[in-house]
Amino acid sequence: MLTSIVGINWGDEGKGRMVDLLSEQEDIVCRYQGGNNAGHTVVNERGTFILNLLPSGILRPEVVNIMGNGMVIDIKHLCGEIEKLRAGGIDISPANLKVSDRAIICMPYNVAQDCLEEERLADAKYGSTRRGIAPIYGDKYMKKGIRMGDLLQPEAIGDELKNILEWKNLTIEKVYGADPFTYEDMLAYLKDYGAPLKDYICDVGEYLEDAIAAGKRVMFEAQLGALRDIDFGIYPYTSSSSTIAAYGPIGAGVPGHKLDRVIGIMKAYSTCVGEGPFTAEMFGDEAEELRKAGGEYGAATGRPRRVGGFDVVASRYGVRVQGATEIAVTKLDILSYLDNIPVVVSYDVNGKTVDRFPTGKALADAKPNVEYLDGWGEDITSCRKFEDLPENAQKYVKYLENAVGAPVTYVSVGAEREQIIVM
Ligand code: GDP
């Protein structure tokens, strides 16, 4: 059984929380794209954990966690994340963590390049998280990447690293006028942060292939949402990787397998970190209230998120490109303070009403057509059955289900593991 958990919106939908909940039934949880540019927050009985690189299943001792070939891995960050979790009492060993030998290492010069480029762009910046993700995916496709498997024989990295650095320093020095990265420093970096990771590195595709043949349950955990996908998102304000469910088996190492179940995580309202078109955006006090109610500050960066009402146009598109077979609605409890809940039902693009998610200039020009649904005005965090929800909350969920065209199977009413309604 292959299940994928993906974001329907702009990311931060609460995927980490849903993976934490659903990983109970899984044998294996895989990350298949991205790096430490986003954070999953998982709250459970042991505390609150922010995971940037490690799959969320790491918090369950019996789950095997895979970091796939589609990822870009900052090895210093990974070492730090492992140490922090260990300090929090989480066991991490080669038995429950396996890192693809094909995954690409995100290097310090990639992080530097990301920062230098955002500074060069100044006001026209993309809103990068400055973790080096775009530059390292660029390097990957330029075939100038060092892979996790190379850490197994650091003595053999030498020539490759020299060639890459010669090339990279041309950009760092001649384009940005910054200091070059030395071969000695970078080799030492790879050795220092590679050594503690060696035992985790293997051919995860082989491992997964055997596990699937043995009938194990595998879950693919995406970072970010549909609208950040490099192909289908709000390009160029996207991530640099594929956040789409269909990429899961590829980025995890089993490209020949098909998904059985795609659970789309969809927030009861809209949030968006960083730059780019965000049609549903609210401003002023209305925005500040929602941001505060939802605690909408980036897990990885602490940046305040842009917020807005639920966006039917964008979410329906998200459901389609993800191929979601079912939906988990998250953070419904956050809307309890509102008497009237704004929902973006269509866009106005230069005088025309549009209900298909546009791209490019049309998206940039789109204005929201907002309608209001009745609020429920009471705390719903202790509801555990759909019938427990106030009538207007039930109506809101049914409205969303109808609007996006996929069945809602979970409604999350709080960050805690048990604050969930299973439909
Ligand atoms: P992810 O990257 O998609 O996992 O999103 P985040 O890490 O930004 O998670 C969203 C935040 O909302 C986290 O702090 C979660 O603990 C929290 N959260 C998730 N689901 C719910 C919910 O239903 N209600 C509330 N109040 N908080 C939630």
CSV table of N, CA and C in Angstrom, one decimal, residues 40-153:
chain,number,residue,atom,x,y,z
A,40,HIS,N,8.2,21.2,9.3
A,40,HIS,CA,7.0,20.5,9.8
A,40,HIS,C,7.0,20.7,11.3
A,41,THR,N,5.9,21.0,11.9
A,41,THR,CA,5.8,21.1,13.3
A,41,THR,C,5.0,19.9,13.8
A,42,VAL,N,5.5,19.1,14.7
A,42,VAL,CA,4.7,18.0,15.2
A,42,VAL,C,4.7,18.1,16.7
A,43,VAL,N,3.4,18.1,17.2
A,43,VAL,CA,3.2,18.1,18.6
A,43,VAL,C,2.7,16.8,19.1
A,44,ASN,N,3.4,16.1,20.0
A,44,ASN,CA,2.9,14.9,20.6
A,44,ASN,C,3.3,14.8,22.0
A,45,GLU,N,3.0,13.7,22.7
A,45,GLU,CA,3.2,13.6,24.1
A,45,GLU,C,4.6,13.9,24.6
A,46,ARG,N,5.6,13.8,23.7
A,46,ARG,CA,7.0,14.0,24.1
A,46,ARG,C,7.4,15.5,24.0
A,47,GLY,N,6.5,16.3,23.3
A,47,GLY,CA,6.9,17.7,23.1
A,47,GLY,C,6.6,18.2,21.8
A,48,THR,N,7.1,19.4,21.5
A,48,THR,CA,6.9,20.0,20.1
A,48,THR,C,8.2,19.9,19.4
A,49,PHE,N,8.2,19.3,18.2
A,49,PHE,CA,9.4,19.1,17.4
A,49,PHE,C,9.2,19.8,16.0
A,50,ILE,N,10.3,20.5,15.6
A,50,ILE,CA,10.3,21.1,14.3
A,50,ILE,C,11.2,20.2,13.5
A,51,LEU,N,10.7,19.7,12.4
A,51,LEU,CA,11.5,18.8,11.5
A,51,LEU,C,11.7,19.6,10.2
A,52,ASN,N,12.9,19.8,9.8
A,52,ASN,CA,13.2,20.4,8.5
A,52,ASN,C,13.6,19.4,7.5
A,53,LEU,N,14.3,18.4,7.9
A,53,LEU,CA,14.8,17.4,6.9
A,53,LEU,C,14.3,16.0,7.2
A,54,LEU,N,14.2,15.7,8.4
A,54,LEU,CA,13.9,14.3,8.8
A,54,LEU,C,12.4,14.1,8.5
A,55,PRO,N,12.0,12.9,8.0
A,55,PRO,CA,10.6,12.5,7.8
A,55,PRO,C,9.9,12.5,9.2
A,56,SER,N,8.6,12.9,9.2
A,56,SER,CA,7.9,13.0,10.5
A,56,SER,C,7.7,11.6,11.2
A,57,GLY,N,7.9,10.5,10.5
A,57,GLY,CA,7.8,9.2,11.1
A,57,GLY,C,8.9,9.0,12.1
A,58,ILE,N,9.9,9.8,12.1
A,58,ILE,CA,11.1,9.7,13.0
A,58,ILE,C,10.6,9.7,14.5
A,59,LEU,N,9.4,10.3,14.7
A,59,LEU,CA,9.0,10.4,16.1
A,59,LEU,C,8.3,9.1,16.6
A,60,ARG,N,8.2,8.1,15.7
A,60,ARG,CA,7.6,6.8,16.1
A,60,ARG,C,8.7,5.8,16.0
A,61,PRO,N,9.0,5.2,17.1
A,61,PRO,CA,10.2,4.3,17.1
A,61,PRO,C,10.1,3.1,16.1
A,62,GLU,N,8.8,2.6,15.8
A,62,GLU,CA,8.7,1.5,14.9
A,62,GLU,C,8.7,1.8,13.4
A,63,VAL,N,8.7,3.1,13.1
A,63,VAL,CA,8.6,3.5,11.7
A,63,VAL,C,10.0,3.6,11.1
A,64,VAL,N,10.3,3.1,9.9
A,64,VAL,CA,11.5,3.3,9.2
A,64,VAL,C,11.4,4.6,8.3
A,65,ASN,N,12.3,5.5,8.4
A,65,ASN,CA,12.3,6.8,7.7
A,65,ASN,C,13.3,6.8,6.6
A,66,ILE,N,12.8,7.3,5.4
A,66,ILE,CA,13.7,7.3,4.2
A,66,ILE,C,13.8,8.8,3.8
A,67,MET,N,15.1,9.2,3.5
A,67,MET,CA,15.3,10.5,2.9
A,67,MET,C,15.7,10.1,1.4
A,68,GLY,N,14.9,10.5,0.5
A,68,GLY,CA,15.1,10.0,-0.9
A,68,GLY,C,16.0,10.8,-1.8
A,69,ASN,N,16.2,10.2,-3.0
A,69,ASN,CA,17.1,10.8,-3.9
A,69,ASN,C,16.7,12.2,-4.5
A,70,GLY,N,15.4,12.5,-4.3
A,70,GLY,CA,14.9,13.7,-4.8
A,70,GLY,C,15.2,14.9,-3.9
A,71,MET,N,15.7,14.6,-2.7
A,71,MET,CA,16.0,15.6,-1.7
A,71,MET,C,17.4,16.3,-2.0
A,72,VAL,N,17.5,17.5,-1.4
A,72,VAL,CA,18.8,18.1,-1.3
A,72,VAL,C,19.1,18.3,0.2
A,73,ILE,N,20.2,17.8,0.6
A,73,ILE,CA,20.5,17.7,2.1
A,73,ILE,C,21.6,18.5,2.5
A,74,ASP,N,21.3,19.4,3.5
A,74,ASP,CA,22.4,20.2,4.1
A,74,ASP,C,22.9,19.4,5.3
A,75,ILE,N,24.1,18.8,5.1
A,75,ILE,CA,24.5,17.8,6.1
A,75,ILE,C,24.8,18.3,7.5
A,76,LYS,N,25.2,19.6,7.5
A,76,LYS,CA,25.4,20.2,8.9
A,76,LYS,C,24.1,20.3,9.6
A,77,HIS,N,23.1,20.8,8.8
A,77,HIS,CA,21.7,20.9,9.4
A,77,HIS,C,21.2,19.5,9.8
A,78,LEU,N,21.4,18.5,9.0
A,78,LEU,CA,20.9,17.2,9.3
A,78,LEU,C,21.5,16.7,10.6
A,79,CYS,N,22.9,16.9,10.8
A,79,CYS,CA,23.5,16.4,12.0
A,79,CYS,C,22.9,17.1,13.2
A,80,GLY,N,22.7,18.4,13.0
A,80,GLY,CA,22.1,19.2,14.1
A,80,GLY,C,20.7,18.8,14.5
A,81,GLU,N,19.9,18.5,13.5
A,81,GLU,CA,18.5,18.0,13.7
A,81,GLU,C,18.5,16.7,14.4
A,82,ILE,N,19.4,15.8,14.0
A,82,ILE,CA,19.5,14.5,14.7
A,82,ILE,C,19.9,14.7,16.1
A,83,GLU,N,20.8,15.5,16.4
A,83,GLU,CA,21.3,15.8,17.8
A,83,GLU,C,20.2,16.3,18.6
A,84,LYS,N,19.4,17.3,18.1
A,84,LYS,CA,18.3,17.9,18.8
A,84,LYS,C,17.2,16.9,19.2
A,85,LEU,N,16.9,16.0,18.3
A,85,LEU,CA,15.9,15.0,18.5
A,85,LEU,C,16.4,14.0,19.6
A,86,ARG,N,17.6,13.7,19.4
A,86,ARG,CA,18.2,12.7,20.4
A,86,ARG,C,18.1,13.3,21.8
A,87,ALA,N,18.5,14.7,21.9
A,87,ALA,CA,18.4,15.4,23.2
A,87,ALA,C,17.0,15.3,23.7
A,88,GLY,N,16.0,15.3,22.8
A,88,GLY,CA,14.6,15.2,23.2
A,88,GLY,C,14.1,13.8,23.5
A,89,GLY,N,15.0,12.9,23.5
A,89,GLY,CA,14.7,11.5,23.8
A,89,GLY,C,14.2,10.6,22.7
A,90,ILE,N,14.4,11.1,21.4
A,90,ILE,CA,14.0,10.3,20.3
A,90,ILE,C,15.2,9.5,19.8
A,91,ASP,N,15.0,8.2,19.6
A,91,ASP,CA,16.1,7.3,19.1
A,91,ASP,C,16.2,7.4,17.6
A,92,ILE,N,17.5,7.6,17.2
A,92,ILE,CA,17.7,7.6,15.8
A,92,ILE,C,18.9,6.7,15.5
A,93,SER,N,18.7,5.7,14.6
A,93,SER,CA,19.8,4.8,14.3
A,93,SER,C,19.6,4.4,12.9
A,94,PRO,N,20.6,3.7,12.3
A,94,PRO,CA,20.5,3.2,10.9
A,94,PRO,C,19.3,2.3,10.7
A,95,ALA,N,18.7,1.8,11.8
A,95,ALA,CA,17.5,0.9,11.7
A,95,ALA,C,16.3,1.7,11.4
A,96,ASN,N,16.2,3.0,11.9
A,96,ASN,CA,15.0,3.7,11.6
A,96,ASN,C,15.2,5.0,10.7
A,97,LEU,N,16.5,5.2,10.2
A,97,LEU,CA,16.7,6.3,9.3
A,97,LEU,C,17.7,5.8,8.2
A,98,LYS,N,17.2,5.9,7.0
A,98,LYS,CA,18.0,5.6,5.8
A,98,LYS,C,18.0,6.7,4.8
A,99,VAL,N,19.3,7.1,4.4
A,99,VAL,CA,19.4,8.3,3.5
A,99,VAL,C,19.9,7.8,2.2
A,100,SER,N,19.3,8.3,1.1
A,100,SER,CA,19.7,7.8,-0.2
A,100,SER,C,21.1,8.2,-0.6
A,101,ASP,N,21.8,7.3,-1.1
A,101,ASP,CA,23.2,7.6,-1.6
A,101,ASP,C,23.1,8.5,-2.9
A,102,ARG,N,21.9,8.6,-3.4
A,102,ARG,CA,21.8,9.5,-4.6
A,102,ARG,C,21.3,10.9,-4.3
A,103,ALA,N,20.9,11.1,-3.0
A,103,ALA,CA,20.5,12.5,-2.7
A,103,ALA,C,21.7,13.5,-2.8
A,104,ILE,N,21.4,14.7,-3.1
A,104,ILE,CA,22.4,15.7,-3.4
A,104,ILE,C,22.7,16.5,-2.1
A,105,ILE,N,24.0,16.8,-1.9
A,105,ILE,CA,24.3,17.6,-0.7
A,105,ILE,C,24.2,19.1,-1.0
A,106,CYS,N,23.5,19.8,-0.2
A,106,CYS,CA,23.4,21.2,-0.3
A,106,CYS,C,24.6,21.8,0.5
A,107,MET,N,25.5,22.5,-0.3
A,107,MET,CA,26.8,22.9,0.3
A,107,MET,C,26.7,24.3,0.8
A,108,PRO,N,27.7,24.7,1.7
A,108,PRO,CA,27.8,26.1,2.2
A,108,PRO,C,27.8,27.1,1.1
A,109,TYR,N,28.4,26.8,0.0
A,109,TYR,CA,28.5,27.8,-1.1
A,109,TYR,C,27.1,28.0,-1.8
A,110,ASN,N,26.3,26.9,-1.7
A,110,ASN,CA,24.9,27.1,-2.2
A,110,ASN,C,24.1,28.1,-1.3
A,111,VAL,N,24.3,27.9,0.0
A,111,VAL,CA,23.6,28.8,0.9
A,111,VAL,C,24.1,30.3,0.7
A,112,ALA,N,25.4,30.4,0.5
A,112,ALA,CA,26.0,31.7,0.3
A,112,ALA,C,25.4,32.3,-1.0
A,113,GLN,N,25.4,31.5,-2.0
A,113,GLN,CA,24.9,32.0,-3.4
A,113,GLN,C,23.4,32.4,-3.3
A,114,ASP,N,22.6,31.7,-2.5
A,114,ASP,CA,21.2,32.0,-2.3
A,114,ASP,C,21.1,33.4,-1.7
A,115,CYS,N,21.9,33.6,-0.6
A,115,CYS,CA,21.8,34.9,0.1
A,115,CYS,C,22.3,36.0,-0.8
A,116,LEU,N,23.4,35.8,-1.6
A,116,LEU,CA,24.0,36.8,-2.4
A,116,LEU,C,23.0,37.2,-3.5
A,117,GLU,N,22.3,36.2,-4.0
A,117,GLU,CA,21.3,36.5,-5.1
A,117,GLU,C,20.1,37.3,-4.6
A,118,GLU,N,19.6,36.9,-3.4
A,118,GLU,CA,18.5,37.6,-2.8
A,118,GLU,C,18.9,39.1,-2.6
A,119,GLU,N,20.2,39.3,-2.1
A,119,GLU,CA,20.6,40.6,-1.9
A,119,GLU,C,20.7,41.4,-3.2
A,120,ARG,N,21.2,40.7,-4.2
A,120,ARG,CA,21.3,41.4,-5.5
A,120,ARG,C,20.0,41.8,-6.0
A,121,LEU,N,19.0,40.9,-5.8
A,121,LEU,CA,17.6,41.2,-6.3
A,121,LEU,C,16.9,42.3,-5.5
A,122,ALA,N,17.4,42.5,-4.2
A,122,ALA,CA,16.8,43.5,-3.3
A,122,ALA,C,15.3,43.5,-3.3
A,123,ASP,N,14.7,44.6,-3.8
A,123,ASP,CA,13.2,44.7,-3.7
A,123,ASP,C,12.5,43.7,-4.6
A,124,ALA,N,13.2,43.2,-5.6
A,124,ALA,CA,12.6,42.3,-6.6
A,124,ALA,C,12.8,40.8,-6.1
A,125,LYS,N,13.2,40.6,-4.9
A,125,LYS,CA,13.6,39.3,-4.4
A,125,LYS,C,12.4,38.3,-4.5
A,126,TYR,N,12.8,37.0,-4.6
A,126,TYR,CA,11.7,35.9,-4.7
A,126,TYR,C,11.2,35.5,-3.3
A,127,GLY,N,11.9,36.0,-2.3
A,127,GLY,CA,11.5,35.5,-0.9
A,127,GLY,C,12.0,34.2,-0.6
A,128,SER,N,13.2,33.9,-1.1
A,128,SER,CA,13.9,32.6,-0.8
A,128,SER,C,14.1,32.5,0.7
A,129,THR,N,14.1,31.2,1.2
A,129,THR,CA,14.4,31.0,2.6
A,129,THR,C,15.9,31.0,2.8
A,130,ARG,N,16.7,31.3,1.8
A,130,ARG,CA,18.1,31.4,1.9
A,130,ARG,C,18.8,30.2,2.5
A,131,ARG,N,18.3,29.0,2.2
A,131,ARG,CA,18.9,27.8,2.6
A,131,ARG,C,19.7,27.1,1.5
A,132,GLY,N,19.8,27.8,0.4
A,132,GLY,CA,20.6,27.3,-0.7
A,132,GLY,C,19.9,26.3,-1.7
A,133,ILE,N,18.5,26.3,-1.5
A,133,ILE,CA,17.8,25.2,-2.3
A,133,ILE,C,17.8,25.5,-3.8
A,134,ALA,N,17.5,26.7,-4.2
A,134,ALA,CA,17.5,26.9,-5.7
A,134,ALA,C,18.8,26.7,-6.3
A,135,PRO,N,19.9,27.3,-5.7
A,135,PRO,CA,21.2,27.0,-6.3
A,135,PRO,C,21.6,25.5,-6.3
A,136,ILE,N,21.3,24.8,-5.3
A,136,ILE,CA,21.7,23.4,-5.3
A,136,ILE,C,20.9,22.5,-6.3
A,137,TYR,N,19.6,22.9,-6.5
A,137,TYR,CA,18.9,22.2,-7.5
A,137,TYR,C,19.4,22.6,-8.9
A,138,GLY,N,19.8,23.8,-9.0
A,138,GLY,CA,20.5,24.3,-10.3
A,138,GLY,C,21.7,23.4,-10.5
A,139,ASP,N,22.5,23.3,-9.5
A,139,ASP,CA,23.8,22.5,-9.6
A,139,ASP,C,23.5,21.0,-10.0
A,140,LYS,N,22.4,20.5,-9.4
A,140,LYS,CA,22.0,19.1,-9.6
A,140,LYS,C,21.8,18.9,-11.1
A,141,TYR,N,21.0,19.8,-11.7
A,141,TYR,CA,20.7,19.7,-13.2
A,141,TYR,C,21.9,20.1,-14.1
A,142,MET,N,22.9,20.9,-13.5
A,142,MET,CA,24.1,21.2,-14.2
A,142,MET,C,25.1,20.0,-14.1
A,143,LYS,N,24.7,19.0,-13.3
A,143,LYS,CA,25.5,17.8,-13.0
A,143,LYS,C,26.8,18.3,-12.2
A,144,LYS,N,26.6,19.2,-11.3
A,144,LYS,CA,27.7,19.7,-10.5
A,144,LYS,C,27.4,19.4,-9.0
A,145,GLY,N,26.8,18.3,-8.7
A,145,GLY,CA,26.4,18.1,-7.3
A,145,GLY,C,27.3,17.0,-6.7
A,146,ILE,N,27.5,17.1,-5.4
A,146,ILE,CA,28.1,16.0,-4.7
A,146,ILE,C,27.0,15.2,-4.0
A,147,ARG,N,27.1,13.9,-4.1
A,147,ARG,CA,25.9,13.1,-3.5
A,147,ARG,C,26.3,12.5,-2.2
A,148,MET,N,25.2,12.1,-1.5
A,148,MET,CA,25.4,11.6,-0.1
A,148,MET,C,26.3,10.3,-0.2
A,149,GLY,N,26.2,9.5,-1.3
A,149,GLY,CA,27.0,8.3,-1.4
A,149,GLY,C,28.5,8.7,-1.5
A,150,ASP,N,28.8,9.9,-2.0
A,150,ASP,CA,30.2,10.2,-2.1
A,150,ASP,C,30.9,10.4,-0.7
A,151,LEU,N,30.0,10.6,0.3
A,151,LEU,CA,30.6,10.7,1.7
A,151,LEU,C,31.1,9.4,2.2
A,152,LEU,N,30.7,8.3,1.5
A,152,LEU,CA,31.2,7.0,2.0
A,152,LEU,C,32.7,6.8,1.6
A,153,GLN,N,33.2,7.5,0.6
A,153,GLN,CA,34.6,7.5,0.3
A,153,GLN,C,35.1,8.9,0.1
